[in-house]
Amino acid sequence: MEKKALKQRILESSLELFQKNGYHGVTVEQIVEKANTSKGGFYHYFKSKDELLYEIHDVFISYVIKKAQETYDEYETPILRLCGMLHSFIKVFDVYNPYITVFYQESAYLQAAYKEVINEKRDQYRKLIERVIKEGQERGDFRREVPANIATMSIIGMINWSYKWYKRDGPLSIEQIGDVFRDLILHSIATEEGLTEASEQNQLLGKKEIVSEK
Amino acid sequence: MEKKALKQRILESSLELFQKNGYHGVTVEQIVEKANTSKGGFYHYFKSKDELLYEIHDVFISYVIKKAQETYDEYETPILRLCGMLHSFIKVFDVYNPYITVFYQESAYLQAAYKEVINEKRDQYRKLIERVIKEGQERGDFRREVPANIATMSIIGMINWSYKWYKRDGPLSIEQIGDVFRDLILHSIATEEGLTEASEQNQLLGKKEIVSEK
DNA sequence: TTGCTAAGACCGACCAGTCGGTTTGTTCAA
DNA sequence: TTGAACAAACCGACTGGTCGGTCTTAGCAA
């Protein structure tokens, strides 16, 4: 934590500390010390500790939305779009890992005004996934009897929860986990036709299908 | 909050407040006021605010484990066991709703010693589900190519996440959600044979299959 | 009288945020 | 080229308020 711009240093230091001790388990004093600066430096860049928390939230959710939207635009079919979004979101876990923990653990402590902004964006993300699923149902790729909103939340839940157990240095790589998630999700909502289409398309893109070891 | 034993009143009051404002967003003073007692009353029953948090965690996770174990013992086949455990866990959301929120939101703030005890129990629960899945794979009910540990965490994640969006007075009943979850999970991990077996058995137990509206 | 339960005034540590200041960088007139 | 004038970046001692926890006292049942 040295040469970078001070604001960035503060963000990274706080993130690391928040992840370990929670927002309320960390004092501004500690952040300032880890970032190698002072109270003055901190309050020069942030109006308050609350604002810092908000900024962490906003950086993260904005990035996730951007990635999802890009993926949506990149592909044409619901299946490819869904797989792509899964893939991109899973990958965020590697890069933005500390952000994620703070995002899901501490959002309760956002001030009301900030919380509203974040919830708005969170909803935007949800709606994009739901849209992909609905389009897939219309096209016959996904089973129509599954309520799209519940399916959406299931998928989001399944992935999001991994922030609780996934460890970068654990036995499972993020790619492995992503492949299994894709497999599970496709099997859970795709129709027969959708499933075969999916395995064809994913083969084209060089994505691994999970297979029995023996 | 009146007639009941004071300890229970304190628990319920704190739960309600924690759910709304988070552990650190609530003072002992507020708890005491809502429970219609005093600091003296509070510290007579709890060594500290931390201990109260621990007790909330413990009551919840112990109940969940007990229910899961009972369900395991009640049924014979992996499919019935899994469906039963889903059902019982989903139902906990209605009864123990405030506990769940606190459990998943505030466990970061448990003191190290307490945290260890809770993690131990949490693991116990995870292993029970994983066991059912592995037994199902051996029996040919569940697809063998799916890693049991990831499947377990997917299922847990899917269900757990619903504490973030499920509302008791929302448009979706807990039974509806549970039915959809069961459908999604079975489709995601069951084999062809497992699926047909599941629909037969669930029909016997009077559980609804989800169907297209039109 | 004894012993459990509870009341509530009080304490002291802790911590977000302030404020008067210094240092560093930038601009521009002479 | 210089250095005066200004501004932005950064420092850290201090404060005011908050809140978990203590302690003395009081009610009351047995």
CSV table of C-alpha atoms (C1' of nucleotides) in Angstrom, one decimal:
chain,number,residue,atom,x,y,z
A,1,MET,CA,0.0,0.0,0.0
A,2,GLU,CA,2.3,2.8,-1.1
A,3,LYS,CA,2.6,4.5,-4.4
A,4,LYS,CA,-1.0,4.5,-5.5
A,5,ALA,CA,-3.4,7.4,-5.2
A,6,LEU,CA,-4.4,7.8,-1.6
A,7,LYS,CA,-8.1,7.4,-2.3
A,8,GLN,CA,-7.5,4.0,-3.9
A,9,ARG,CA,-5.2,3.0,-1.0
A,10,ILE,CA,-8.0,3.9,1.5
A,11,LEU,CA,-10.5,1.9,-0.5
A,12,GLU,CA,-8.4,-1.2,-0.7
A,13,SER,CA,-7.3,-1.1,2.9
A,14,SER,CA,-10.8,-0.6,4.2
A,15,LEU,CA,-12.0,-3.4,2.0
A,16,GLU,CA,-9.5,-5.8,3.4
A,17,LEU,CA,-10.3,-4.8,7.0
A,18,PHE,CA,-14.1,-4.8,6.5
A,19,GLN,CA,-13.9,-8.3,5.0
A,20,LYS,CA,-12.2,-9.6,8.0
A,21,ASN,CA,-13.8,-7.7,10.8
A,22,GLY,CA,-17.0,-6.3,9.4
A,23,TYR,CA,-17.9,-2.6,9.0
A,24,HIS,CA,-18.4,-2.0,12.6
A,25,GLY,CA,-15.4,-4.0,13.6
A,26,VAL,CA,-13.1,-1.5,12.0
A,27,THR,CA,-12.3,2.0,13.0
A,28,VAL,CA,-11.4,4.9,10.8
A,29,GLU,CA,-8.2,4.9,12.8
A,30,GLN,CA,-7.3,1.4,11.6
A,31,ILE,CA,-8.1,2.1,8.0
A,32,VAL,CA,-6.0,5.2,8.1
A,33,GLU,CA,-3.1,3.4,9.6
A,34,LYS,CA,-3.2,0.5,7.1
A,35,ALA,CA,-3.5,3.0,4.2
A,36,ASN,CA,-0.5,4.8,5.6
A,37,THR,CA,-2.2,8.1,6.0
A,38,SER,CA,-4.1,10.1,8.6
A,39,LYS,CA,-7.6,11.1,9.6
A,40,GLY,CA,-7.1,14.3,7.6
A,41,GLY,CA,-6.3,12.3,4.5
A,42,PHE,CA,-9.3,10.1,5.0
A,43,TYR,CA,-11.8,12.9,5.5
A,44,HIS,CA,-10.4,14.8,2.6
A,45,TYR,CA,-11.6,12.1,0.2
A,46,PHE,CA,-14.7,10.8,2.1
A,47,LYS,CA,-17.4,12.8,3.7
A,48,SER,CA,-17.9,10.1,6.3
A,49,LYS,CA,-17.3,6.4,7.0
A,50,ASP,CA,-20.8,5.8,5.7
A,51,GLU,CA,-19.9,7.3,2.4
A,52,LEU,CA,-16.9,5.0,2.1
A,53,LEU,CA,-19.2,2.1,2.6
A,54,TYR,CA,-21.5,3.4,-0.1
A,55,GLU,CA,-18.7,3.9,-2.5
A,56,ILE,CA,-17.6,0.3,-2.1
A,57,HIS,CA,-21.2,-0.9,-2.8
A,58,ASP,CA,-21.5,1.3,-5.8
A,59,VAL,CA,-18.3,0.4,-7.5
A,60,PHE,CA,-19.2,-3.3,-7.2
A,61,ILE,CA,-22.8,-3.3,-8.3
A,62,SER,CA,-22.1,-0.9,-11.2
A,63,TYR,CA,-19.4,-3.2,-12.4
A,64,VAL,CA,-21.6,-6.2,-12.2
A,65,ILE,CA,-24.4,-4.5,-14.1
A,66,LYS,CA,-22.1,-3.3,-16.8
A,67,LYS,CA,-20.7,-6.8,-17.3
A,68,ALA,CA,-24.1,-8.4,-17.5
A,69,GLN,CA,-25.4,-5.8,-20.0
A,70,GLU,CA,-22.3,-6.3,-22.2
A,71,THR,CA,-22.9,-10.1,-22.1
A,72,TYR,CA,-26.5,-9.7,-23.0
A,73,ASP,CA,-25.6,-7.5,-26.0
A,74,GLU,CA,-22.8,-9.9,-27.1
A,75,TYR,CA,-24.9,-12.9,-27.6
A,76,GLU,CA,-28.1,-13.6,-29.5
A,77,THR,CA,-29.9,-16.6,-27.8
A,78,PRO,CA,-31.2,-16.9,-24.3
A,79,ILE,CA,-29.1,-19.9,-23.6
A,80,LEU,CA,-25.9,-18.3,-24.6
A,81,ARG,CA,-26.8,-15.1,-22.8
A,82,LEU,CA,-27.5,-17.0,-19.6
A,83,CYS,CA,-24.4,-19.0,-19.8
A,84,GLY,CA,-22.4,-15.9,-20.6
A,85,MET,CA,-23.8,-14.0,-17.7
A,86,LEU,CA,-23.2,-16.9,-15.3
A,87,HIS,CA,-19.6,-17.0,-16.5
A,88,SER,CA,-19.0,-13.3,-16.2
A,89,PHE,CA,-20.6,-13.1,-12.8
A,90,ILE,CA,-18.6,-16.1,-11.5
A,91,LYS,CA,-15.5,-14.5,-12.6
A,92,VAL,CA,-16.3,-11.4,-10.7
A,93,PHE,CA,-15.8,-13.5,-7.6
A,94,ASP,CA,-12.2,-13.8,-8.2
A,95,VAL,CA,-11.5,-10.1,-9.0
A,96,TYR,CA,-14.0,-8.4,-6.6
A,97,ASN,CA,-14.0,-10.8,-3.8
A,98,PRO,CA,-13.6,-8.4,-0.9
A,99,TYR,CA,-16.2,-6.1,-2.5
A,100,ILE,CA,-18.7,-8.9,-2.6
A,101,THR,CA,-18.3,-9.9,1.0
A,102,VAL,CA,-18.8,-6.3,2.1
A,103,PHE,CA,-21.7,-5.9,-0.3
A,104,TYR,CA,-23.7,-8.8,1.0
A,105,GLN,CA,-22.6,-8.6,4.6
A,106,GLU,CA,-22.9,-4.9,5.4
A,107,SER,CA,-25.6,-3.5,3.1
A,108,ALA,CA,-27.9,-3.4,6.1
A,109,TYR,CA,-25.8,-0.6,7.5
A,110,LEU,CA,-26.0,1.7,4.5
A,111,GLN,CA,-27.8,4.9,5.2
A,112,ALA,CA,-31.4,5.0,3.9
A,113,ALA,CA,-30.6,7.4,1.0
A,114,TYR,CA,-27.6,5.4,-0.1
A,115,LYS,CA,-29.5,2.1,0.3
A,116,GLU,CA,-32.1,3.3,-2.1
A,117,VAL,CA,-29.6,3.9,-4.9
A,118,ILE,CA,-28.0,0.6,-4.4
A,119,ASN,CA,-31.3,-1.3,-4.3
A,120,GLU,CA,-32.3,0.3,-7.5
A,121,LYS,CA,-29.2,-1.0,-9.2
A,122,ARG,CA,-29.5,-4.4,-7.6
A,123,ASP,CA,-33.0,-4.6,-9.1
A,124,GLN,CA,-31.7,-3.6,-12.5
A,125,TYR,CA,-29.4,-6.6,-12.4
A,126,ARG,CA,-32.2,-8.9,-11.3
A,127,LYS,CA,-34.5,-7.8,-14.1
A,128,LEU,CA,-31.9,-8.4,-16.7
A,129,ILE,CA,-31.6,-12.1,-15.7
A,130,GLU,CA,-35.3,-12.5,-15.4
A,131,ARG,CA,-35.7,-11.1,-18.9
A,132,VAL,CA,-33.3,-13.6,-20.3
A,133,ILE,CA,-35.2,-16.4,-18.7
A,134,LYS,CA,-38.5,-15.2,-19.9
A,135,GLU,CA,-37.2,-14.8,-23.4
A,136,GLY,CA,-35.9,-18.4,-23.2
A,137,GLN,CA,-39.3,-19.6,-22.1
A,138,GLU,CA,-41.0,-17.9,-25.1
A,139,ARG,CA,-38.5,-19.5,-27.4
A,140,GLY,CA,-39.0,-22.9,-25.9
A,141,ASP,CA,-35.5,-23.2,-24.5
A,142,PHE,CA,-36.6,-23.1,-20.9
A,143,ARG,CA,-39.5,-24.9,-19.3
A,144,ARG,CA,-42.6,-22.7,-19.2
A,145,GLU,CA,-44.0,-24.1,-16.0
A,146,VAL,CA,-41.2,-22.6,-13.9
A,147,PRO,CA,-42.0,-19.2,-12.6
A,148,ALA,CA,-39.4,-16.9,-14.0
A,149,ASN,CA,-39.1,-14.7,-10.9
A,150,ILE,CA,-38.4,-17.7,-8.6
A,151,ALA,CA,-36.0,-19.2,-11.0
A,152,THR,CA,-34.2,-15.9,-11.2
A,153,MET,CA,-33.8,-15.7,-7.5
A,154,SER,CA,-32.7,-19.3,-7.3
A,155,ILE,CA,-29.9,-18.7,-9.7
A,156,ILE,CA,-28.8,-15.5,-8.1
A,157,GLY,CA,-29.0,-17.2,-4.7
A,158,MET,CA,-27.0,-20.2,-5.8
A,159,ILE,CA,-24.2,-18.0,-7.2
A,160,ASN,CA,-24.2,-15.3,-4.5
A,161,TRP,CA,-24.0,-17.8,-1.7
A,162,SER,CA,-20.7,-18.9,-2.9
A,163,TYR,CA,-19.1,-15.8,-1.4
A,164,LYS,CA,-19.7,-17.6,1.9
A,165,TRP,CA,-17.7,-20.7,1.1
A,166,TYR,CA,-15.5,-20.1,-2.0
A,167,LYS,CA,-11.8,-19.5,-1.1
A,168,ARG,CA,-9.3,-18.5,-3.8
A,169,ASP,CA,-6.8,-20.9,-2.4
A,170,GLY,CA,-9.3,-23.7,-1.8
A,171,PRO,CA,-9.4,-27.0,-3.5
A,172,LEU,CA,-12.0,-26.0,-6.1
A,173,SER,CA,-11.1,-23.5,-8.9
A,174,ILE,CA,-13.6,-20.9,-9.8
A,175,GLU,CA,-13.8,-22.4,-13.3
A,176,GLN,CA,-14.7,-25.8,-11.9
A,177,ILE,CA,-17.4,-24.3,-9.8
A,178,GLY,CA,-18.7,-22.2,-12.7
A,179,ASP,CA,-18.9,-25.3,-14.9
A,180,VAL,CA,-20.9,-27.2,-12.3
A,181,PHE,CA,-23.2,-24.2,-11.7
A,182,ARG,CA,-23.9,-24.0,-15.4
A,183,ASP,CA,-24.7,-27.6,-15.6
A,184,LEU,CA,-27.0,-27.5,-12.6
A,185,ILE,CA,-28.8,-24.5,-13.8
A,186,LEU,CA,-29.3,-25.7,-17.3
A,187,HIS,CA,-30.6,-29.0,-16.1
A,188,SER,CA,-33.0,-27.3,-13.7
A,189,ILE,CA,-34.7,-24.9,-16.2
A,190,ALA,CA,-33.9,-26.0,-19.7
A,191,THR,CA,-36.2,-28.1,-21.9
A,192,GLU,CA,-34.9,-31.2,-23.7
A,193,GLU,CA,-34.3,-29.1,-26.8
A,194,GLY,CA,-32.7,-26.4,-24.9
A,195,LEU,CA,-30.3,-28.8,-23.2
A,196,THR,CA,-29.1,-30.3,-26.5
A,197,GLU,CA,-28.8,-26.8,-28.0
A,198,ALA,CA,-26.8,-25.7,-25.0
A,199,SER,CA,-24.3,-28.5,-25.2
A,200,GLU,CA,-23.8,-27.9,-28.9
A,201,GLN,CA,-23.3,-24.2,-28.4
A,202,ASN,CA,-21.1,-24.5,-25.4
A,203,GLN,CA,-19.0,-27.0,-27.2
A,204,LEU,CA,-18.5,-24.5,-30.0
A,205,LEU,CA,-17.3,-22.0,-27.4
A,206,GLY,CA,-14.9,-24.5,-25.9
A,207,LYS,CA,-16.7,-24.7,-22.6
A,208,LYS,CA,-16.3,-27.9,-20.7
A,209,GLU,CA,-19.1,-30.2,-20.0
A,210,ILE,CA,-18.9,-31.9,-16.6
A,211,VAL,CA,-18.5,-35.6,-16.9
A,212,SER,CA,-18.3,-38.6,-14.6
A,213,GLU,CA,-14.8,-39.4,-13.6
A,214,LYS,CA,-15.2,-43.1,-14.0
B,1,MET,CA,-44.3,-7.9,24.9
B,2,GLU,CA,-45.6,-8.4,28.4
B,3,LYS,CA,-46.6,-11.5,30.3
B,4,LYS,CA,-43.9,-13.9,29.1
B,5,ALA,CA,-40.7,-14.8,30.9
B,6,LEU,CA,-38.3,-11.9,30.8
B,7,LYS,CA,-35.6,-13.8,29.0
B,8,GLN,CA,-37.9,-14.7,26.2
B,9,ARG,CA,-39.2,-11.1,25.9
B,10,ILE,CA,-35.6,-9.9,25.6
B,11,LEU,CA,-34.8,-12.4,22.9
B,12,GLU,CA,-37.9,-11.5,20.9
B,13,SER,CA,-37.4,-7.8,21.2
B,14,SER,CA,-33.8,-7.9,20.3
B,15,LEU,CA,-34.5,-10.1,17.3
B,16,GLU,CA,-37.0,-7.7,15.9
B,17,LEU,CA,-34.7,-4.8,16.4
B,18,PHE,CA,-31.7,-6.6,15.0
B,19,GLN,CA,-33.6,-7.7,11.9
B,20,LYS,CA,-34.5,-4.1,11.2
B,21,ASN,CA,-31.3,-2.3,12.2
B,22,GLY,CA,-28.6,-4.8,12.5
B,23,TYR,CA,-26.7,-5.9,15.6
B,24,HIS,CA,-24.7,-2.7,15.8
B,25,GLY,CA,-27.6,-0.5,14.9
B,26,VAL,CA,-29.3,-1.5,18.2
B,27,THR,CA,-28.3,-0.5,21.7
B,28,VAL,CA,-28.9,-2.5,24.8
B,29,GLU,CA,-30.9,0.5,26.0
B,30,GLN,CA,-33.3,0.0,23.1
B,31,ILE,CA,-33.7,-3.7,23.6
B,32,VAL,CA,-34.4,-3.2,27.3
B,33,GLU,CA,-37.0,-0.5,26.5
B,34,LYS,CA,-38.8,-2.7,24.0
B,35,ALA,CA,-38.8,-5.6,26.3
B,36,ASN,CA,-40.1,-3.4,29.0
B,37,THR,CA,-37.3,-4.0,31.5
B,38,SER,CA,-34.0,-2.5,32.5
B,39,LYS,CA,-30.3,-2.9,32.1
B,40,GLY,CA,-30.4,-4.9,35.3
B,41,GLY,CA,-32.9,-7.3,33.9
B,42,PHE,CA,-30.9,-7.7,30.7
B,43,TYR,CA,-27.5,-8.4,32.4
B,44,HIS,CA,-29.2,-10.8,34.8
B,45,TYR,CA,-30.0,-13.1,31.9
B,46,PHE,CA,-27.1,-12.4,29.5
B,47,LYS,CA,-23.4,-12.0,30.3
B,48,SER,CA,-23.1,-9.5,27.4
B,49,LYS,CA,-24.6,-8.3,24.3
B,50,ASP,CA,-22.3,-10.7,22.5
B,51,GLU,CA,-23.8,-13.6,24.4
B,52,LEU,CA,-27.3,-12.6,23.3
B,53,LEU,CA,-26.2,-12.7,19.7
B,54,TYR,CA,-24.7,-16.1,20.2
B,55,GLU,CA,-27.8,-17.5,21.8
B,56,ILE,CA,-29.9,-16.3,18.9
B,57,HIS,CA,-27.5,-18.1,16.6
B,58,ASP,CA,-27.5,-21.2,18.6
B,59,VAL,CA,-31.2,-21.5,19.0
B,60,PHE,CA,-31.7,-21.3,15.3
B,61,ILE,CA,-29.0,-23.6,14.0
B,62,SER,CA,-29.8,-26.2,16.7
B,63,TYR,CA,-33.4,-26.2,15.6
B,64,VAL,CA,-32.4,-26.6,11.9
B,65,ILE,CA,-30.1,-29.5,12.6
B,66,LYS,CA,-32.7,-31.2,14.7
B,67,LYS,CA,-35.3,-30.9,12.0
B,68,ALA,CA,-33.0,-32.1,9.3
B,69,GLN,CA,-31.9,-35.1,11.4
B,70,GLU,CA,-35.5,-36.0,12.1
B,71,THR,CA,-36.4,-35.9,8.4
B,72,TYR,CA,-33.4,-38.0,7.6
B,73,ASP,CA,-34.6,-40.7,10.0
B,74,GLU,CA,-38.2,-40.5,8.9
B,75,TYR,CA,-37.6,-41.5,5.3
B,76,GLU,CA,-35.8,-44.3,3.6
B,77,THR,CA,-34.8,-43.1,0.1
B,78,PRO,CA,-32.4,-40.3,-0.8
B,79,ILE,CA,-35.1,-38.6,-2.9
B,80,LEU,CA,-37.6,-38.6,-0.2
B,81,ARG,CA,-35.0,-37.5,2.3
B,82,LEU,CA,-33.9,-34.6,0.2
B,83,CYS,CA,-37.4,-33.5,-0.6
B,84,GLY,CA,-38.3,-33.8,3.1
B,85,MET,CA,-35.3,-31.7,4.2
B,86,LEU,CA,-36.1,-29.1,1.6
B,87,HIS,CA,-39.6,-28.9,2.9
B,88,SER,CA,-38.7,-28.7,6.5
B,89,PHE,CA,-36.0,-26.1,5.9
B,90,ILE,CA,-38.3,-24.0,3.8
B,91,LYS,CA,-40.9,-24.0,6.5
B,92,VAL,CA,-38.4,-22.8,9.0
B,93,PHE,CA,-38.4,-19.5,7.1
B,94,ASP,CA,-41.9,-18.8,8.2
B,95,VAL,CA,-41.4,-19.6,11.8
B,96,TYR,CA,-37.8,-18.5,12.4
B,97,ASN,CA,-37.6,-15.6,10.0
B,98,PRO,CA,-36.0,-13.0,12.2
B,99,TYR,CA,-33.5,-15.6,13.5
B,100,ILE,CA,-32.4,-16.3,9.9
B,101,THR,CA,-31.8,-12.7,9.1
B,102,VAL,CA,-29.7,-12.2,12.1
B,103,PHE,CA,-27.9,-15.6,11.6
B,104,TYR,CA,-26.8,-14.7,8.1
B,105,GLN,CA,-26.3,-11.0,8.5
B,106,GLU,CA,-24.5,-10.8,11.8
B,107,SER,CA,-22.5,-13.9,12.3
B,108,ALA,CA,-19.4,-12.0,11.3
B,109,TYR,CA,-19.7,-10.2,14.6
B,110,LEU,CA,-19.8,-13.3,16.8
B,111,GLN,CA,-16.8,-13.5,19.1
B,112,ALA,CA,-14.2,-16.0,18.0
B,113,ALA,CA,-15.0,-18.7,20.6
B,114,TYR,CA,-18.8,-18.4,19.9
B,115,LYS,CA,-18.1,-18.4,16.1
B,116,GLU,CA,-16.4,-21.7,16.4
B,117,VAL,CA,-19.3,-23.5,18.0
B,118,ILE,CA,-21.7,-22.1,15.5
B,119,ASN,CA,-19.5,-23.1,12.5
B,120,GLU,CA,-19.2,-26.6,13.9
B,121,LYS,CA,-23.0,-26.9,13.9
B,122,ARG,CA,-23.3,-25.3,10.5
B,123,ASP,CA,-21.0,-27.9,9.1
B,124,GLN,CA,-22.9,-30.7,10.7
B,125,TYR,CA,-26.0,-29.5,8.7
B,126,ARG,CA,-24.0,-29.3,5.5
B,127,LYS,CA,-22.6,-32.7,5.9
B,128,LEU,CA,-26.0,-34.2,6.4
B,129,ILE,CA,-27.3,-32.9,3.1
B,130,GLU,CA,-24.1,-33.9,1.3
B,131,ARG,CA,-24.5,-37.4,2.7
B,132,VAL,CA,-28.0,-37.6,1.2
B,133,ILE,CA,-26.8,-36.6,-2.1
B,134,LYS,CA,-23.9,-39.0,-2.1
B,135,GLU,CA,-26.2,-41.8,-1.1
B,136,GLY,CA,-28.5,-40.8,-4.0
B,137,GLN,CA,-25.7,-40.9,-6.4
B,138,GLU,CA,-24.7,-44.4,-5.3
B,139,ARG,CA,-28.2,-45.6,-5.7
B,140,GLY,CA,-28.5,-44.0,-9.2
B,141,ASP,CA,-31.1,-41.5,-8.2
B,142,PHE,CA,-28.8,-38.5,-8.7
B,143,ARG,CA,-26.3,-37.9,-11.5
B,144,ARG,CA,-22.9,-39.1,-10.6
B,145,GLU,CA,-21.0,-36.6,-12.7
B,146,VAL,CA,-22.2,-33.8,-10.4
B,147,PRO,CA,-19.7,-33.1,-7.5
B,148,ALA,CA,-21.7,-33.7,-4.4
B,149,ASN,CA,-20.0,-30.9,-2.4
B,150,ILE,CA,-20.8,-28.2,-5.0
B,151,ALA,CA,-24.3,-29.5,-5.5
B,152,THR,CA,-24.8,-29.3,-1.7
B,153,MET,CA,-23.6,-25.7,-1.5
B,154,SER,CA,-25.8,-24.8,-4.5
B,155,ILE,CA,-28.9,-26.1,-2.8
B,156,ILE,CA,-28.1,-24.5,0.5
B,157,GLY,CA,-27.3,-21.2,-1.3
B,158,MET,CA,-30.5,-21.3,-3.3
B,159,ILE,CA,-32.6,-21.7,-0.3
B,160,ASN,CA,-30.7,-19.6,2.1
B,161,TRP,CA,-30.7,-16.6,-0.2
B,162,SER,CA,-34.5,-16.5,0.0
B,163,TYR,CA,-34.1,-14.8,3.3
B,164,LYS,CA,-33.1,-11.7,1.3
B,165,TRP,CA,-36.2,-11.5,-0.8
B,166,TYR,CA,-39.0,-13.6,0.7
B,167,LYS,CA,-41.6,-11.6,2.6
B,168,ARG,CA,-44.3,-13.2,4.5
B,169,ASP,CA,-46.9,-10.8,3.2
B,170,GLY,CA,-45.5,-10.9,-0.3
B,171,PRO,CA,-47.2,-12.3,-3.5
B,172,LEU,CA,-45.6,-15.7,-3.2
B,173,SER,CA,-46.5,-18.2,-0.5
B,174,ILE,CA,-43.8,-20.2,1.1
B,175,GLU,CA,-45.4,-23.4,-0.2
B,176,GLN,CA,-45.3,-22.1,-3.8
B,177,ILE,CA,-41.6,-21.2,-3.5
B,178,GLY,CA,-40.9,-24.6,-1.9
B,179,ASP,CA,-42.6,-26.5,-4.7
B,180,VAL,CA,-40.6,-24.6,-7.3
B,181,PHE,CA,-37.3,-25.1,-5.4
B,182,ARG,CA,-38.0,-28.8,-5.2
B,183,ASP,CA,-38.7,-29.0,-8.9
B,184,LEU,CA,-35.6,-27.0,-9.8
B,185,ILE,CA,-33.3,-29.0,-7.6
B,186,LEU,CA,-34.6,-32.4,-8.6
B,187,HIS,CA,-34.3,-31.5,-12.3
B,188,SER,CA,-30.8,-30.2,-11.7
B,189,ILE,CA,-29.4,-33.3,-10.0
B,190,ALA,CA,-31.7,-36.3,-10.5
B,191,THR,CA,-31.3,-38.9,-13.2
B,192,GLU,CA,-34.1,-39.8,-15.5
B,193,GLU,CA,-35.1,-42.7,-13.2
B,194,GLY,CA,-34.7,-40.6,-10.2
B,195,LEU,CA,-37.1,-38.0,-11.6
B,196,THR,CA,-39.8,-40.4,-12.4
B,197,GLU,CA,-39.4,-42.0,-9.0
B,198,ALA,CA,-39.6,-38.6,-7.4
B,199,SER,CA,-42.8,-37.7,-9.1
B,200,GLU,CA,-44.4,-41.0,-8.1
B,201,GLN,CA,-43.4,-40.7,-4.5
B,202,ASN,CA,-44.2,-37.1,-4.1
B,203,GLN,CA,-47.7,-37.8,-5.6
B,204,LEU,CA,-48.2,-40.4,-2.9
B,205,LEU,CA,-47.3,-37.8,-0.3
B,206,GLY,CA,-49.7,-35.3,-1.8
B,207,LYS,CA,-47.1,-32.9,-2.9
B,208,LYS,CA,-47.9,-30.7,-5.8
B,209,GLU,CA,-46.0,-30.8,-9.0
B,210,ILE,CA,-45.6,-27.5,-10.6
B,211,VAL,CA,-47.4,-27.3,-14.0
B,212,SER,CA,-47.8,-24.8,-16.8
B,213,GLU,CA,-50.8,-22.6,-16.4
B,214,LYS,CA,-52.0,-22.9,-19.9
C,1,DT,C1',-34.6,-12.9,57.1
C,2,DT,C1',-32.9,-14.7,53.2
C,3,DG,C1',-32.0,-15.0,48.4
C,4,DC,C1',-33.4,-14.3,43.9
C,5,DT,C1',-34.9,-10.8,40.4
C,6,DA,C1',-34.8,-6.6,38.6
C,7,DA,C1',-34.2,-1.4,38.6
C,8,DG,C1',-31.6,2.6,36.8
C,9,DA,C1',-28.0,6.0,37.8
C,10,DC,C1',-23.5,6.1,36.7
C,11,DC,C1',-18.8,5.2,34.6
C,12,DG,C1',-15.2,5.0,31.5
C,13,DA,C1',-13.6,3.5,27.1
C,14,DC,C1',-14.0,4.1,22.6
C,15,DC,C1',-14.5,6.4,18.2
C,16,DA,C1',-16.5,9.3,14.3
C,17,DG,C1',-15.7,13.5,12.9
C,18,DT,C1',-13.5,18.5,13.5
C,19,DC,C1',-10.3,22.0,13.0
C,20,DG,C1',-6.2,24.7,13.0
C,21,DG,C1',-2.3,23.9,10.9
C,22,DT,C1',1.8,22.3,7.5
C,23,DT,C1',3.5,20.6,3.3
C,24,DT,C1',3.4,20.1,-1.6
C,25,DG,C1',2.3,21.5,-6.1
C,26,DT,C1',0.8,25.1,-9.6
C,27,DT,C1',0.4,29.5,-11.7
C,28,DC,C1',1.9,33.7,-13.3
C,29,DA,C1',4.0,38.4,-13.0
C,30,DA,C1',8.3,40.7,-13.0
D,1,DT,C1',14.5,32.2,-13.6
D,2,DT,C1',12.6,33.4,-9.6
D,3,DG,C1',9.6,33.8,-6.0
D,4,DA,C1',5.2,35.5,-4.5
D,5,DA,C1',0.4,34.0,-4.1
D,6,DC,C1',-2.7,30.7,-3.9
D,7,DA,C1',-4.8,26.2,-3.7
D,8,DA,C1',-5.1,21.5,-3.0
D,9,DA,C1',-3.5,17.6,-0.3
D,10,DC,C1',-2.6,15.9,4.0
D,11,DC,C1',-1.6,15.8,9.1
D,12,DG,C1',-2.9,14.6,14.0
D,13,DA,C1',-4.3,16.3,18.6
D,14,DC,C1',-8.6,17.0,20.4
D,15,DT,C1',-13.7,16.7,21.4
D,16,DG,C1',-18.3,15.5,22.2
D,17,DG,C1',-21.3,12.1,22.3
D,18,DT,C1',-22.5,7.3,22.6
D,19,DC,C1',-23.0,2.9,24.6
D,20,DG,C1',-21.7,-1.6,26.8
D,21,DG,C1',-21.3,-2.9,31.2
D,22,DT,C1',-21.1,-2.2,36.6
D,23,DC,C1',-22.9,-1.5,41.0
D,24,DT,C1',-25.8,-0.2,44.5
D,25,DT,C1',-30.3,-0.4,45.9
D,26,DA,C1',-35.0,-2.1,46.1
D,27,DG,C1',-39.0,-5.2,45.6
D,28,DC,C1',-40.8,-9.5,46.8
D,29,DA,C1',-41.6,-14.4,47.4
D,30,DA,C1',-40.9,-18.2,50.4
